[in-house]
Short mmCIF file of C-alpha atoms in Angstrom, two decimals:
data_model
loop_
_atom_site.label_atom_id
_atom_site.label_comp_id
_atom_site.label_asym_id
_atom_site.label_seq_id
_atom_site.Cartn_x
_atom_site.Cartn_y
_atom_site.Cartn_z
CA MET A 216 0.33 -0.14 0.23
CA ASN A 217 1.43 3.14 -1.28
CA ASP A 218 1.76 6.10 1.88
CA GLU A 219 -0.09 8.66 -0.66
CA ALA A 220 -3.19 10.27 1.07
CA ILE A 221 -6.11 10.99 -0.98
CA PRO A 222 -5.78 15.12 -0.68
CA GLY A 223 -8.28 16.57 2.52
CA LEU A 224 -8.12 13.65 3.49
CA PRO A 225 -5.22 11.65 5.47
CA GLY A 226 -6.62 8.75 6.90
CA VAL A 227 -7.38 7.57 3.20
CA PRO A 228 -4.84 6.37 1.86
CA SER A 229 -4.96 6.86 -2.13
CA ASP A 230 -4.30 3.29 -3.83
CA SER A 231 -6.58 2.12 -1.74
CA LEU A 232 -10.08 2.78 -4.24
CA PRO A 233 -10.27 2.65 -7.67
CA PRO A 234 -10.10 6.65 -9.39
CA ALA A 235 -13.48 6.27 -9.65
CA ALA A 236 -14.52 6.16 -6.91
CA ARG A 237 -11.42 8.50 -4.66
CA ALA A 238 -13.09 11.31 -7.42
CA GLU A 239 -16.37 11.22 -5.76
CA LEU A 240 -14.98 10.83 -1.81
CA ALA A 241 -12.33 13.64 -2.69
CA GLY A 242 -15.16 15.93 -4.29
CA ILE A 243 -17.58 15.49 -1.11
CA ALA A 244 -17.94 17.86 1.49
CA TRP A 245 -17.27 15.40 4.73
CA GLU A 246 -17.03 17.53 7.12
CA GLU A 247 -20.78 19.30 6.71
CA LEU A 248 -21.94 15.86 6.35
CA PRO A 249 -22.54 13.46 9.97
CA HIS A 250 -23.42 9.91 10.22
CA VAL A 251 -24.82 8.35 13.52
CA CYS A 252 -21.30 9.08 15.84
CA THR A 253 -19.75 12.31 13.87
CA GLY A 254 -17.09 13.91 16.64
CA ARG A 255 -16.84 10.62 19.01
CA HIS A 256 -13.54 9.99 20.26
CA GLY A 257 -12.85 6.59 18.40
CA VAL A 258 -15.35 6.28 15.92
CA PRO A 259 -14.20 6.44 12.27
CA ASP A 260 -15.34 9.52 10.08
CA THR A 261 -17.17 8.44 6.56
CA PRO A 262 -14.59 8.55 4.78
CA ASP A 263 -12.14 6.60 6.78
CA VAL A 264 -14.64 3.81 6.67
CA LEU A 265 -15.80 4.32 3.15
CA GLY A 266 -10.75 3.53 2.24
CA ALA A 267 -11.34 0.34 4.23
CA LEU A 268 -13.92 -1.43 2.05
CA LEU A 269 -11.44 -2.40 0.02
CA ALA A 270 -7.94 -3.35 2.74
CA ALA A 271 -6.38 -6.08 1.87
CA ASP A 272 -7.00 -7.41 5.14
CA PRO A 273 -10.42 -9.15 5.56
CA ALA A 274 -10.61 -8.21 9.30
CA ARG A 275 -10.73 -4.17 8.52
CA ARG A 276 -12.64 -4.94 5.34
CA VAL A 277 -15.65 -6.58 7.38
CA ARG A 278 -15.28 -4.12 10.04
CA ALA A 279 -15.87 -1.49 7.62
CA VAL A 280 -18.90 -3.12 5.95
CA GLU A 281 -19.95 -3.18 9.74
CA ASP A 282 -19.55 1.29 10.46
CA LEU A 283 -21.65 1.61 7.13
CA TYR A 284 -24.62 -0.57 8.86
CA ARG A 285 -23.65 1.01 12.46
CA LEU A 286 -23.14 5.26 11.57
CA LEU A 287 -24.84 5.10 8.52
CA LEU A 288 -28.21 3.72 8.32
CA HIS A 289 -28.66 3.06 12.13
CA ARG A 290 -32.22 2.01 13.34
CA GLU A 291 -32.19 2.29 9.46
CA ARG A 292 -32.62 6.26 9.46
CA VAL A 293 -30.69 8.04 7.01
CA PHE A 294 -28.46 10.83 7.66
CA PRO A 295 -26.43 13.23 5.93
CA ALA A 296 -23.95 11.22 4.79
CA THR A 297 -25.65 8.27 3.72
CA ALA A 298 -26.31 9.25 0.27
CA PRO A 299 -23.45 11.01 -0.47
CA ALA A 300 -20.97 8.17 1.06
CA ALA A 301 -23.27 5.20 -1.15
CA LEU A 302 -22.27 7.45 -4.34
CA VAL A 303 -18.96 6.37 -2.96
CA VAL A 304 -19.68 2.62 -2.97
CA ALA A 305 -21.07 2.77 -5.99
CA ARG A 306 -18.08 3.54 -7.50
CA LEU A 307 -16.39 0.88 -5.83
CA LEU A 308 -19.39 -2.64 -7.13
CA ASP A 309 -17.36 -3.44 -10.78
CA ASP A 310 -13.95 -2.99 -8.99
CA PRO A 311 -12.82 -6.81 -8.55
CA ARG A 312 -11.54 -6.76 -4.94
CA THR A 313 -15.39 -6.25 -4.09
CA LEU A 314 -15.40 -10.57 -5.83
CA ALA A 315 -14.06 -11.56 -1.93
CA GLU A 316 -15.86 -13.89 -0.01
CA ASP A 317 -15.98 -12.38 3.99
CA ARG A 318 -18.70 -13.73 6.76
CA TRP A 319 -20.88 -11.24 7.91
CA GLU A 320 -22.52 -10.46 10.61
CA GLY A 321 -25.97 -11.51 10.76
CA ARG A 322 -25.72 -13.42 6.66
CA ALA A 323 -25.35 -17.54 7.16
CA GLY A 324 -21.73 -18.60 5.30
CA ARG A 325 -19.82 -16.26 3.34
CA ARG A 326 -20.46 -14.25 0.18
CA PRO A 327 -18.90 -11.57 -1.74
CA LEU A 328 -18.11 -7.72 -0.94
CA ARG A 329 -20.16 -7.52 -3.67
CA ALA A 330 -23.48 -8.54 -2.93
CA GLU A 331 -23.02 -7.30 0.68
CA LEU A 332 -22.49 -3.95 -0.27
CA LEU A 333 -25.42 -4.15 -2.56
CA ASN A 334 -27.43 -4.90 0.15
#
C-alpha cells in the first residue's frame, strides 16, 4: 500500500480505492455531512470507513461494512452522510476486490463483498 493519502482526506490511502471512487470521495465536503456518531472519540469518519471497504485485510473489510451499517444506517435511519457514501460505494461495485468472500454479521455462510455492499 502506498503512503500517500487522498488530498483533503489524510486517513484514506490513495491506492485503497479505484480512481472513480477516489474522485467521488474527494469531491464531497464530509465535514458538513455527519453520521450517527460524528465527532465521537474513536469512531471513524465516513471517508475512513469507505477507504477501508477494499482493504487487503479481511477483518478490516468486515469492520468497514459493519461501520457502514452502524454509522450510516443506524436503526434504518438515514443521515446526511448516507447518500453521498452510497455514491462512493456504487463506484466500488465493479472493482474485482469486491469479489472477495467473507463472513458478514447476521449472515449465514460466506458471500462476496459486492453482494454485501448491494444489500
